[in-house]
Every structure is written in structure tokens, then in C-alpha cells.
Tab-separated table of C-alpha atoms in Angstrom:
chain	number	residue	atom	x	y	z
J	1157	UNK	CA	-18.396	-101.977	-24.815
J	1158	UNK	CA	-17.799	-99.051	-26.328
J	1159	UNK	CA	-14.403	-96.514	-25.667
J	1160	UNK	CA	-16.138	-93.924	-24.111
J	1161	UNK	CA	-18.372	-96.552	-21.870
J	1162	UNK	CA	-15.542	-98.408	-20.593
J	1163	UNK	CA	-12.209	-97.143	-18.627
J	1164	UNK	CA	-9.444	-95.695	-20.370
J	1165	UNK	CA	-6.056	-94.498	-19.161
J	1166	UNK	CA	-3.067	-93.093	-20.766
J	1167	UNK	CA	0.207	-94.931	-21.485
J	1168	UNK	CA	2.724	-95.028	-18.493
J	1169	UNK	CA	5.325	-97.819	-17.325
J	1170	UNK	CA	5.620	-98.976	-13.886
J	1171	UNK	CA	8.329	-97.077	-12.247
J	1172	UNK	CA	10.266	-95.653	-15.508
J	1173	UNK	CA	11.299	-99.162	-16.431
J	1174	UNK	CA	13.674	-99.253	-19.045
J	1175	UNK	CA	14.906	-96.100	-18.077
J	1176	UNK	CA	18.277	-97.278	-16.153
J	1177	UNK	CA	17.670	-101.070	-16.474
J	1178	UNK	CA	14.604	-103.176	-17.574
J	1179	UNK	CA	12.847	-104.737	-15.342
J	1180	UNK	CA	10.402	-107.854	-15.639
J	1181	UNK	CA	7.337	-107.347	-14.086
J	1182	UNK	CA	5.691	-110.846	-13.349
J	1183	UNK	CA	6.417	-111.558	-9.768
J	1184	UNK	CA	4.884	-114.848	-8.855
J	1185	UNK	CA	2.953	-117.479	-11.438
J	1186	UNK	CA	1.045	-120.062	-9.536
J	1187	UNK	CA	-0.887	-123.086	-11.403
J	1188	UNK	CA	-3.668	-124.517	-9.967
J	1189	UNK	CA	-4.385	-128.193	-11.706
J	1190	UNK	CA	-5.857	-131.391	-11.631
J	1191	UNK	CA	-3.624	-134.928	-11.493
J	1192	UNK	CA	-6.889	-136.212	-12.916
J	1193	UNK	CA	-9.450	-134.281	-15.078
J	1194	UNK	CA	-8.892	-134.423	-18.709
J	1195	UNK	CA	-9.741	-130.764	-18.477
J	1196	UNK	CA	-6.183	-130.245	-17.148
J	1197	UNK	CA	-4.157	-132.532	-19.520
J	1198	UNK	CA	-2.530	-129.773	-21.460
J	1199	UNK	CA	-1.845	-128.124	-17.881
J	1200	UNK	CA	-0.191	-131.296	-16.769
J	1201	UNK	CA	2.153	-132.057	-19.800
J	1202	UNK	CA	3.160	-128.496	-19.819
J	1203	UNK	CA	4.010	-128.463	-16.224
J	1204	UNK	CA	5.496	-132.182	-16.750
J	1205	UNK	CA	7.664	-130.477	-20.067
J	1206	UNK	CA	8.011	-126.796	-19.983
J	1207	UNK	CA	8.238	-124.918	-16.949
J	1208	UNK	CA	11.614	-125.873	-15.974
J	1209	UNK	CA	12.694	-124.132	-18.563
J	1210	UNK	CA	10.151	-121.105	-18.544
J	1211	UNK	CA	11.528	-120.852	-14.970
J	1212	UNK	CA	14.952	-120.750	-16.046
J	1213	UNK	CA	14.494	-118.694	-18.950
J	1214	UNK	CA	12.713	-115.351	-16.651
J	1215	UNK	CA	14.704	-115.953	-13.279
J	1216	UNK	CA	13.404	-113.334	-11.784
J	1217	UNK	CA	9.472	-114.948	-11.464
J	1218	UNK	CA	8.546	-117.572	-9.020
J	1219	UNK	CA	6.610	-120.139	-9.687
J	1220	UNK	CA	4.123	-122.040	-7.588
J	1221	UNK	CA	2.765	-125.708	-8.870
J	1222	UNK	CA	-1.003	-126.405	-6.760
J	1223	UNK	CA	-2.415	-129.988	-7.902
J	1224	UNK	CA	-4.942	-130.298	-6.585
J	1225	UNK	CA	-8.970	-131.208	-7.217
J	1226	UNK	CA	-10.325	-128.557	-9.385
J	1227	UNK	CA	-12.357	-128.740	-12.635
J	1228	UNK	CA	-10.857	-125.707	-14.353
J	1229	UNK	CA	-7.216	-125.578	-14.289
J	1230	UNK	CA	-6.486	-121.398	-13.871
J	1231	UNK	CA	-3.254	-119.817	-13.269
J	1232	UNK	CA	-2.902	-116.694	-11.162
J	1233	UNK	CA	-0.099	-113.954	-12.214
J	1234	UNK	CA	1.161	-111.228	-9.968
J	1235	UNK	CA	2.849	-108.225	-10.543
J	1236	UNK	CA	5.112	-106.082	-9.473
J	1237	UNK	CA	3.020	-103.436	-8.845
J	1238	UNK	CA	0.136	-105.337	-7.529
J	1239	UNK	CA	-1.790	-106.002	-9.821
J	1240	UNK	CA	-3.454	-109.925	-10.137
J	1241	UNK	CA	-4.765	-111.598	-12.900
J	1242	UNK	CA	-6.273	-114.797	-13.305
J	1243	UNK	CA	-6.414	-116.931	-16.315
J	1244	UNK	CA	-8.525	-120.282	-17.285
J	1245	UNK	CA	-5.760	-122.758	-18.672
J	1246	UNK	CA	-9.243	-125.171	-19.383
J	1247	UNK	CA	-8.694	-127.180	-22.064
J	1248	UNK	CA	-5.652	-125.833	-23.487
J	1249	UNK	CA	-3.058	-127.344	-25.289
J	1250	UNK	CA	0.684	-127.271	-24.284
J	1251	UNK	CA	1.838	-124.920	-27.014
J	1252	UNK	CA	-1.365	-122.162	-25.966
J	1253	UNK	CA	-0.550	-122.345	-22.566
J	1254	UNK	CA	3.109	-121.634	-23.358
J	1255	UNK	CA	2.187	-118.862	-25.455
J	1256	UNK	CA	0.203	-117.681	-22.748
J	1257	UNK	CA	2.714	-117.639	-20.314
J	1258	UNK	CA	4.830	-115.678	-22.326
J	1259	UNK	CA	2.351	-113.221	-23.031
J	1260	UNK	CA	1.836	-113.218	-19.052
J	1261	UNK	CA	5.767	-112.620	-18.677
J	1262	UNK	CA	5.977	-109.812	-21.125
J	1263	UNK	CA	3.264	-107.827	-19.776
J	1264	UNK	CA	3.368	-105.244	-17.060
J	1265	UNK	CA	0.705	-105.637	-14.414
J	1266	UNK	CA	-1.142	-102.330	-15.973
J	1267	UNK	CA	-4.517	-102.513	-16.803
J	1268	UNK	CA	-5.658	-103.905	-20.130
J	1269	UNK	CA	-7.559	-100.986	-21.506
J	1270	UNK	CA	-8.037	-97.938	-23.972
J	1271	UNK	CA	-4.962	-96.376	-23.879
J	1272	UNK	CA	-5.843	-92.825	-25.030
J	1273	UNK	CA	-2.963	-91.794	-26.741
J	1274	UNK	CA	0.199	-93.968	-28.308
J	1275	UNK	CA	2.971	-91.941	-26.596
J	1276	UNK	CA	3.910	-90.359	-23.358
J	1277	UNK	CA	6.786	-87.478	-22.677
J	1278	UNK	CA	7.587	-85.850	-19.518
J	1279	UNK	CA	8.932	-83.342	-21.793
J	1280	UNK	CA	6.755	-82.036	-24.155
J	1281	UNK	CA	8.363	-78.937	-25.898
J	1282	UNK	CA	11.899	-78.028	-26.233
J	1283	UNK	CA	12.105	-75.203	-28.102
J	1284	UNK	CA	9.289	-73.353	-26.190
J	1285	UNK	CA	5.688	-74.148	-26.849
J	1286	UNK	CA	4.073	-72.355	-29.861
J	1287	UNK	CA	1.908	-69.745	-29.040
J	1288	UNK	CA	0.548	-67.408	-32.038
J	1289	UNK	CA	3.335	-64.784	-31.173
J	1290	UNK	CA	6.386	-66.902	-31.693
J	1291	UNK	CA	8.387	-65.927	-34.848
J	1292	UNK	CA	6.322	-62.568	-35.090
J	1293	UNK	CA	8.270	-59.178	-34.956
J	1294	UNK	CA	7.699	-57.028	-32.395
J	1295	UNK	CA	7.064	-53.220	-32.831
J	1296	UNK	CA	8.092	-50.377	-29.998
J	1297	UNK	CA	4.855	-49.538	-28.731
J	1298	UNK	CA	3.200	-51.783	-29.911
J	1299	UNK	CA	1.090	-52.597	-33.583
J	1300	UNK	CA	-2.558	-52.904	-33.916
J	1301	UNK	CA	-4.002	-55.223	-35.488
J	1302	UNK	CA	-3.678	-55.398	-39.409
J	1303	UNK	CA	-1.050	-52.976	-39.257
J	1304	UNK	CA	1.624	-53.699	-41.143
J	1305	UNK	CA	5.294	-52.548	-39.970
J	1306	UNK	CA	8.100	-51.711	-42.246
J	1307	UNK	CA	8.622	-54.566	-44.606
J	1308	UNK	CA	11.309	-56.258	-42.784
J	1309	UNK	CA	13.782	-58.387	-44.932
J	1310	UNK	CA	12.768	-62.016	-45.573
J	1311	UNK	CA	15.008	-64.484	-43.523
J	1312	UNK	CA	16.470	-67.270	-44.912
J	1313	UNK	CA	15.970	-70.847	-43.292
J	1314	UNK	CA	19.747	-71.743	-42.135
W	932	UNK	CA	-4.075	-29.903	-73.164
W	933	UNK	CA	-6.251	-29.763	-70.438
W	934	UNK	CA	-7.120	-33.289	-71.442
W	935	UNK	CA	-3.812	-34.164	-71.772
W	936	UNK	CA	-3.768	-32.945	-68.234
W	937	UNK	CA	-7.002	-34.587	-66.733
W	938	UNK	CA	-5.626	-38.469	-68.161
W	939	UNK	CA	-2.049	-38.322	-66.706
W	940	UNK	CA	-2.544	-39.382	-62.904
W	941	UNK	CA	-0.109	-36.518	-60.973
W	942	UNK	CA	1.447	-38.654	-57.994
W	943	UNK	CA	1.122	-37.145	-54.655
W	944	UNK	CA	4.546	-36.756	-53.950
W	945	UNK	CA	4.728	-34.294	-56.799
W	946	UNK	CA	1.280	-33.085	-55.982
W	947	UNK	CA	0.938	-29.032	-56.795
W	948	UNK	CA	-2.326	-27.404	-56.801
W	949	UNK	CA	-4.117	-26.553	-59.684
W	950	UNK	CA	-5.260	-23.125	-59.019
W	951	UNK	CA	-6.316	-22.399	-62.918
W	952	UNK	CA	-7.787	-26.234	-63.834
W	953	UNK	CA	-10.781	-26.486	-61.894
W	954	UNK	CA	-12.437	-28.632	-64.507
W	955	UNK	CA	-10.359	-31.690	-64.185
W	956	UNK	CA	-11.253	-34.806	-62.531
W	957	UNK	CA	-7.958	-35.466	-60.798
W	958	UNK	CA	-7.099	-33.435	-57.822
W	959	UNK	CA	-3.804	-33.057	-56.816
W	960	UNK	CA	-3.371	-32.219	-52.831
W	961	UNK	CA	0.119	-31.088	-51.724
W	962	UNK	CA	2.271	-28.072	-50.414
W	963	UNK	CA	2.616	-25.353	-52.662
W	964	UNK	CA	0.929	-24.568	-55.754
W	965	UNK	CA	1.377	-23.661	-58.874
W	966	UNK	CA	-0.579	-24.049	-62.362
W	967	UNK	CA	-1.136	-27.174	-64.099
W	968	UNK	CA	-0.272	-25.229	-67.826
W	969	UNK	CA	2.893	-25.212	-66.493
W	970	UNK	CA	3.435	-28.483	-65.564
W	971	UNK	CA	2.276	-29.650	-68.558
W	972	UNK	CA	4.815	-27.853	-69.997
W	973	UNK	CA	7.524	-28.893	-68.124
W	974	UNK	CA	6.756	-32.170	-68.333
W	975	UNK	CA	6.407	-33.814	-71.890
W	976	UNK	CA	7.355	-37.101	-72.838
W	977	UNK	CA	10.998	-36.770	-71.736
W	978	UNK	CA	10.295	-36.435	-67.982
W	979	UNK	CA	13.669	-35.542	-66.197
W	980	UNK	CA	12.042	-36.677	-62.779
W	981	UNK	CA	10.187	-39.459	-63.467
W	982	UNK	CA	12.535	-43.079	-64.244
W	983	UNK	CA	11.617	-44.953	-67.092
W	984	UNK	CA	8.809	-47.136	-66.987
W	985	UNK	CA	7.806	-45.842	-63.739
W	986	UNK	CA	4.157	-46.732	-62.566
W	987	UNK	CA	2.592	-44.475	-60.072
W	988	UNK	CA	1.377	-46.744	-57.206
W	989	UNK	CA	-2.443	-47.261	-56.878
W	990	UNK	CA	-4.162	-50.082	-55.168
W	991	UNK	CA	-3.886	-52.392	-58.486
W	992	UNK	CA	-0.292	-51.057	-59.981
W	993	UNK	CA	1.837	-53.862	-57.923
W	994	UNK	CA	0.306	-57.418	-56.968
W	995	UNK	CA	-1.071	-57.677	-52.891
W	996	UNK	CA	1.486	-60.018	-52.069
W	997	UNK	CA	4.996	-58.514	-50.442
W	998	UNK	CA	7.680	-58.046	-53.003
W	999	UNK	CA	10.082	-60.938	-51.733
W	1000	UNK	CA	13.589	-59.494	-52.316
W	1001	UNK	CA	15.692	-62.549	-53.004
W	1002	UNK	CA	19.547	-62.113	-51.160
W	1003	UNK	CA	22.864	-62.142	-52.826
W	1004	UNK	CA	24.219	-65.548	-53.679
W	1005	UNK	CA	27.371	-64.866	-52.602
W	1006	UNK	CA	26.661	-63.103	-49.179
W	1007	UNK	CA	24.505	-65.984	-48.789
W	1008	UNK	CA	26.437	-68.536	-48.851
W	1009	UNK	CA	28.380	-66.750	-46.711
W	1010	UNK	CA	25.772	-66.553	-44.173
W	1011	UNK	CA	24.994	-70.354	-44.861
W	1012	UNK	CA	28.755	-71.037	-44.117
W	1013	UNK	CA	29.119	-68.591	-41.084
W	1014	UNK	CA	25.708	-70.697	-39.770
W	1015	UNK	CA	26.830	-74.180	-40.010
W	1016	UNK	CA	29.919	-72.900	-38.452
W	1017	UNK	CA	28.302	-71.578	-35.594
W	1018	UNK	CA	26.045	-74.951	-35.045
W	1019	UNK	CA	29.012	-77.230	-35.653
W	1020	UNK	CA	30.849	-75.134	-32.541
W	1021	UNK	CA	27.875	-75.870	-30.267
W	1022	UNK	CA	27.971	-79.750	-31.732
W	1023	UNK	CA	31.266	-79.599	-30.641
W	1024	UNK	CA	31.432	-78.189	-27.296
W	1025	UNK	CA	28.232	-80.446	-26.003
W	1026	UNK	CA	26.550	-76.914	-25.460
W	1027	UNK	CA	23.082	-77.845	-26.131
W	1028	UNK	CA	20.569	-79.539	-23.722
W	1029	UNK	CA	17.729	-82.154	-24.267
W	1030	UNK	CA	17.755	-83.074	-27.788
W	1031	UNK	CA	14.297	-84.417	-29.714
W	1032	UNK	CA	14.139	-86.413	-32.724
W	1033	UNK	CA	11.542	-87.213	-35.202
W	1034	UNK	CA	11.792	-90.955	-36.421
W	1035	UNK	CA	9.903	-92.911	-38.617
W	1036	UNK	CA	9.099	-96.277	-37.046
W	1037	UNK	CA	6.466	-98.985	-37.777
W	1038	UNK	CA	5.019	-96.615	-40.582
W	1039	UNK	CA	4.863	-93.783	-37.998
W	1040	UNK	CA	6.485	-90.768	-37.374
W	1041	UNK	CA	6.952	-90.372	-33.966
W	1042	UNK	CA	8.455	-87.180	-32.362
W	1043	UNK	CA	10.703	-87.927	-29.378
W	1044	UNK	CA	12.884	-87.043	-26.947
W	1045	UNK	CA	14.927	-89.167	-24.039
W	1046	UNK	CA	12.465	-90.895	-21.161
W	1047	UNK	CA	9.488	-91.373	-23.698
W	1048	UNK	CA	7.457	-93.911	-24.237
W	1049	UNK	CA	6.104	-94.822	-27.443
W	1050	UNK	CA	3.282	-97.659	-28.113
W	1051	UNK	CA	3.635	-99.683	-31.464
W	1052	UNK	CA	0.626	-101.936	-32.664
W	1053	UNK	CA	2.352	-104.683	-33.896
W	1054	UNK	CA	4.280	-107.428	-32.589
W	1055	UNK	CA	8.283	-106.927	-32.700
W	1056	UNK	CA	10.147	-110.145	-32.588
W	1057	UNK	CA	12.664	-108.893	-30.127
W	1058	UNK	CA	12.572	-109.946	-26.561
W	1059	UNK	CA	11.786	-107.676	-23.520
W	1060	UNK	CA	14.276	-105.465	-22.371
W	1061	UNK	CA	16.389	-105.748	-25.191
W	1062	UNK	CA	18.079	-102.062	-26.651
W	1063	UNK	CA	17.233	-101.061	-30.144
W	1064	UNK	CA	18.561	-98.235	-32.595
W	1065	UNK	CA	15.678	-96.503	-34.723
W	1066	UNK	CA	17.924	-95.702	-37.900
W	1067	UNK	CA	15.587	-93.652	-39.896
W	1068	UNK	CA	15.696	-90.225	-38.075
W	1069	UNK	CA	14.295	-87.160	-40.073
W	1070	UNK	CA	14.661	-83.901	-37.745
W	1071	UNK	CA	16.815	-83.683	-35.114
W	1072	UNK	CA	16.670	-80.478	-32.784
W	1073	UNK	CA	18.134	-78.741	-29.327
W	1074	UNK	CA	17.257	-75.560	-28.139
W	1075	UNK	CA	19.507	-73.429	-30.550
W	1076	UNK	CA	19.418	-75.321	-33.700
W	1077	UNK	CA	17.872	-78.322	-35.346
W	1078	UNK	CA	19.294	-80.454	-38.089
W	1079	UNK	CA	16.590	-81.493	-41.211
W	1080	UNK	CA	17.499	-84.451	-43.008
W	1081	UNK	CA	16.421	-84.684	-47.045
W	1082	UNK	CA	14.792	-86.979	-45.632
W	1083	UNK	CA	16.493	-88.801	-43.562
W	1084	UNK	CA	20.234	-88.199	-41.503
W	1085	UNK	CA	23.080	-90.103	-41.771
W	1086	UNK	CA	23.873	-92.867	-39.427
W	1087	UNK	CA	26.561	-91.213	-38.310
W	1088	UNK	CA	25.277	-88.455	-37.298
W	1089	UNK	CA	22.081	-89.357	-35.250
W	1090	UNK	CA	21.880	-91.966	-32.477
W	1091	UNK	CA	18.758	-92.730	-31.253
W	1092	UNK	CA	18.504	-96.227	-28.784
W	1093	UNK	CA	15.237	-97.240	-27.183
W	1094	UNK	CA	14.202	-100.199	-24.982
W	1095	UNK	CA	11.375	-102.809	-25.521
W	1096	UNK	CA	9.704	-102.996	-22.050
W	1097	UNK	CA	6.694	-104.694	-22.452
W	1098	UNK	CA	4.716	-106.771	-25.247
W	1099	UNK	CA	0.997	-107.155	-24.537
W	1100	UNK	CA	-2.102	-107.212	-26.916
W	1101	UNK	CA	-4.458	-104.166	-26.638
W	1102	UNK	CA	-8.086	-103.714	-24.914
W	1103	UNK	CA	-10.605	-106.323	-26.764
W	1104	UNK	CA	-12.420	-104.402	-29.522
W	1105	UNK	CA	-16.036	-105.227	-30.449
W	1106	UNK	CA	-16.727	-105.256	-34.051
W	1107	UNK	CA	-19.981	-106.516	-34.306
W	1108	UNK	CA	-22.202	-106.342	-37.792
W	1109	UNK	CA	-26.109	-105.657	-37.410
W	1110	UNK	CA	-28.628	-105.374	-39.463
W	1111	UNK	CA	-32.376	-104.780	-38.768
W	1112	UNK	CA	-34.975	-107.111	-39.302
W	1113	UNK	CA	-32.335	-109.823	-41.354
W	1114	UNK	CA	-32.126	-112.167	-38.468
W	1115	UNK	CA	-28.156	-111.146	-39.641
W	1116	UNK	CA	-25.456	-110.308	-36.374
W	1117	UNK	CA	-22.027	-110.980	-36.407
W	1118	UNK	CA	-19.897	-110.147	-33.528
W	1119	UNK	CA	-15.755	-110.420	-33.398
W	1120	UNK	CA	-13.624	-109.265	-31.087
W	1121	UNK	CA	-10.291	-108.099	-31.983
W	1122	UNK	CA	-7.394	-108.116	-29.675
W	1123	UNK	CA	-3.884	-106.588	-31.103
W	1124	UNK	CA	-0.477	-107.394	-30.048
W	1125	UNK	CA	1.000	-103.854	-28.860
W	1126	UNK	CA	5.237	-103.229	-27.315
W	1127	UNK	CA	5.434	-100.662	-25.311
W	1128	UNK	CA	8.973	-98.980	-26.294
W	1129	UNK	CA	10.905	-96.693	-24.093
W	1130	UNK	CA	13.331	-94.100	-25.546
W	1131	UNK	CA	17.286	-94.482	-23.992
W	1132	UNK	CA	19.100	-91.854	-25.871
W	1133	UNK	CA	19.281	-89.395	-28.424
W	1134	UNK	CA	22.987	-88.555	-29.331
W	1135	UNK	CA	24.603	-86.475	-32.626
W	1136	UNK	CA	28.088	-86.800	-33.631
W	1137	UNK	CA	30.211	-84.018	-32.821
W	1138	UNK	CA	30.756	-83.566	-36.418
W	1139	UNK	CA	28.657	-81.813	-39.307
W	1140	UNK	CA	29.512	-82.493	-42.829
């Protein structure tokens, strides 16, 4: 729908990944496919060419192979932190379904909406936040406004 | 005379009361007094008191803005020297804390420190989890000082290493095309690739040259 009609959350990582090591987050794939429907052919030749190696290549994920009667071919992905997602792997050929896995692998199990803002800092200001008072002079007892102190010499930027 | 007199704005400074010139249009308020005829006379065109080419200040003799008074060169670039003395001692010593960086990335400027996380919306071809090393790094600042690059630093002298940590695409966006009573509708929806980078380190060299 629209931003403002749909959920939204801001940009975090699960845990501080990346922090002292990365992490992958997929925890467990599991395919759920037909020996016979045609609807499942590209989910049979990729299990038949690629997943050895997809397992190899991300140790750290299990992987669970169902065949069994189904009409729609799906795979289920679960995360580290919880989260599940289903996909449809109907009528897919070997190099989407790939893709799609590897999509699956790079993601984090966060939620797939508006992000509200493109960065994140647990530290926000260094040098002190601005406030309209920083880099005024001060004046014993105080100035009112729109008065003007003596003309204090104009410092140079180091 | 009295003319004379009634043109020639007396500054307040000087200001003596004009006890016998009632008739002229310029009042002069002050401590003491004394008679205009004889100021007149003391003060032709060869004023001892006055410099030459002096302007008496009203509200249109000098512009609004503050007279900037520029420094001496020299003592300036002694300052400039004593400075990047001073900053290349803390460099030195480690004595500053949490550093932050600004960096242009993916046609971006980002400001960031250590433990950040910043979202790009494109697709890097580099794996998850593998370290990068943003090169272009305008501004680099601690608490004390900061470091401005024209416009960018030197490799040598900024270090900043971040981690991918995740590659997805971004929230489906609708962009659908309407228009009333044209039987005309289009709908798309757009899906971007996003990575998800997390900022390592921020390090300067403990040299400034």
C-alpha cells in the first residue's frame, strides 16, 4: 500500500552482527517437492544439481529435502532470530531458484519493510550536540537580546 | 560664520555648549560650555585634533556589517603552525576518543562513526561478511580537533573498514499509473536490491603532514 498505511521500522542488525565477527543468519532451509508434478521440475534438478554445493558453500545452514505429494513446491527459511518465511519455488527454473536461495542466505530474518531512515548510530554526536548557544560568547551577567558585546576579534578556522 | 557653524556636524565627544548660537540646527550636548565663535575659530581647516580624513560616525558613515580586522600573516602562520603542532601531539599520543568520519560512498555522503550501520540501495558484488575500506573520506573528527580534506584525505592518513552483513531487496513499491475515465491503469511493483553495511573502524595515522 502506501508507506504510511503499511509497517515501517528503522534499520537495525540482529545482535550487532558484523561487529566482532559476521554471522549468517539462515538457520535451517527445508524444500518441500514433488518426485512427480511438472510443477516441481526446476525444484527437482536443482536439488538433483545444486544444493550440494549451496550446502557446502554456507556451512553454517541446514538443509532439509521433503519429497513428497504436493502441487506447489515451497521452501521454508528460518532464521536466527526467529523469524520464518515461506517461498513458492512453483514453476521455477534451476537458475531462479538458485538465485533465490542466495537471496534467502544473504538476508537477515528482519522484516521486509519501510525502513525509515538509511543509517543507524548508537552514537549520534561527538562533539556535543548543537544547540543555538554553541560557539556563542558568553557575557558576565548576562546579554539581552540584540545586544551586542565588545567586538571580539574574529577567529581564524585552524 | 554661523553657517559655517550650523553645516559642520560637532561630534559628541567634543560636544561644548553653545550658549551664544541658539539659532543653529545642530545641538551639541556635553560637559562644559563654551561659545561656538570660538570654536569656530579655533578650528579652521587645519584641525590639530581631528586626523585626516576623519568621518564623524552617524548611522550611515561606516557600512552595518562588523569591520573584519584581518590578522598578521606572520603571527598567523605562527598560530597555524603552533595548531597543527598541538593536534599532531594528540595524533600521536592516541589522546582522542571515538572518532567520526564523513565518506562519500555509492554517491552518498554518509557521516559515521564505529558500530554504525549504513543501508546502500544498490547491489555490491561482494559477498556477505566480507571487510571493506571506504577510501574517499572527506572530514574526519574527535572531540578536540577534526581534520578537513580539500576534498578528500590521503590514504594514509584515514582508515575507515566496514562489513557487508546482509544483501536483501527493499519493501515492494507500488507505482501504479491512473487515469480517470481512459479505461488506462498500469501497476508495477518495484523491489530494490539493498546491503546493509556495518562500520568496523575508523583509524588516522599518527602522523600529519
Amino acid at each position: 500500500m502506501t508507506a504510511r498505511g503499511t509497517a515501517s521500522r528503522f534499520l537495525t542488525s540482529v545482535l550487532h552482527n558484523g561487529l566482532g565477527r559476521y554471522v549468517q543468519q539462515l538457520q535451517r532451509l527445508s524444500f518441500s517437492l514433488s518426485r512427480d508434478a511438472p510443477s516441481s521440475r526446476g525444484a527437482r534438478e536443482f536439488v538433483e544439481r545444486e544444493v550440494a554445493d549451496f550446502a557446502r558453500r554456507n556451512p553454517g545452514v541446514v538443509i532439509y529435502v521433503n519429497p513428497r505429494p504436493c502441487c506447489v513446491p515451497r521452501v521454508v527459511a528460518e532464521y536466527l532470530n526467529g523469524a520464518v518465511r515461506e517461498e513458492s519455488l512453483n514453476c521455477k527454473s534451476v537458475e531462479e531458484i538458485a538465485t533465490l536461495m542466495q537471496k534467502l542466505a544473504d538476508q537477515s530474518g528482519l522484516d521486509v519493510i519501510r525502513i525509515r531512515k538509511p543509517f543507524h548510530t548508537d552514537s549520534p554526536s561527538i562533539q556535543g550536540q548543537w544547540h543555538p548557544f554553541t560557539n556563542k560568547p558568553t557575557a558576565l551577567g548576562g546579554l539581552r537580546p540584540r545586544e551586542v558585546q565588545n567586538p571580539a576579534p574574529t577567529e581564524r578556522p585552524a | 560664520m554661523a553657517a559655517a557653524v550650523a553645516t559642520w556636524a560637532l561630534p559628541v565627544t567634543f560636544g561644548r555648549l553653545a550658549s551664544a548660537c541658539s539659532r543653529s540646527v545642530l545641538r551639541e550636548s556635553g560637559p562644559g560650555a563654551a561659545s561656538l565663535w570660538s570654536a569656530s575659530q579655533r578650528f579652521s581647516s587645519q584641525s590639530a585634533s581631528f586626523p585626516q580624513g576623519y568621518i564623524p560616525k552617524t548611522s550611515l558613515s561606516s557600512p552595518p556589517w562588523p569591520e573584519v580586522v584581518l590578522p598578521d600573516p606572520v603571527e598567523e602562520a605562527r598560530h597555524h603552525a603552533e595548531v597543527v603542532e598541538k593536534v599532531n601531539e594528540l595524533i600521536a599520543r592516541g589522546q582522542y576518543g571515538r572518532l567520526f568520519a564523513v565518506v562519500h560512498f555509492a554517491s552518498h555522503q554518509w557521516k559515521v562513526t564505529s558500530e554504525d550501520l549504513i543501508l546502500i540501495e544498490n547491489k555490491l558484488d561482494i559477498a556477505c561478511g566480507e571487510r571493506i575500506r571506504l577510501e574517499k573520506v572527506l572530514l574526519v573528527g574527535a572531540d578536540d580537533f577534526t581534520l578537513l580534506g580539500r576534498p578528500l584525505l590521503g590514504k594514509d592518513l584515514v582508515q575507515v573498514e566496514a562489513t557487508v552483513i546482509e544483501k536483501t531487496e527493499s519493501w515492494p513499491r507500488v507505482n501504479m499509473r491512473f487515469q480517470k475515465r481512459k479505461n488506462y491503469k498500469r501497476k508495477r511493483i518495484i523491489v530494490n536490491p539493498q546491503t546493509i553495511l556495518r562500520i568496523n573502524t575508523i583509524d588516522i595515522a599518527p602522523r600529519l603532514c
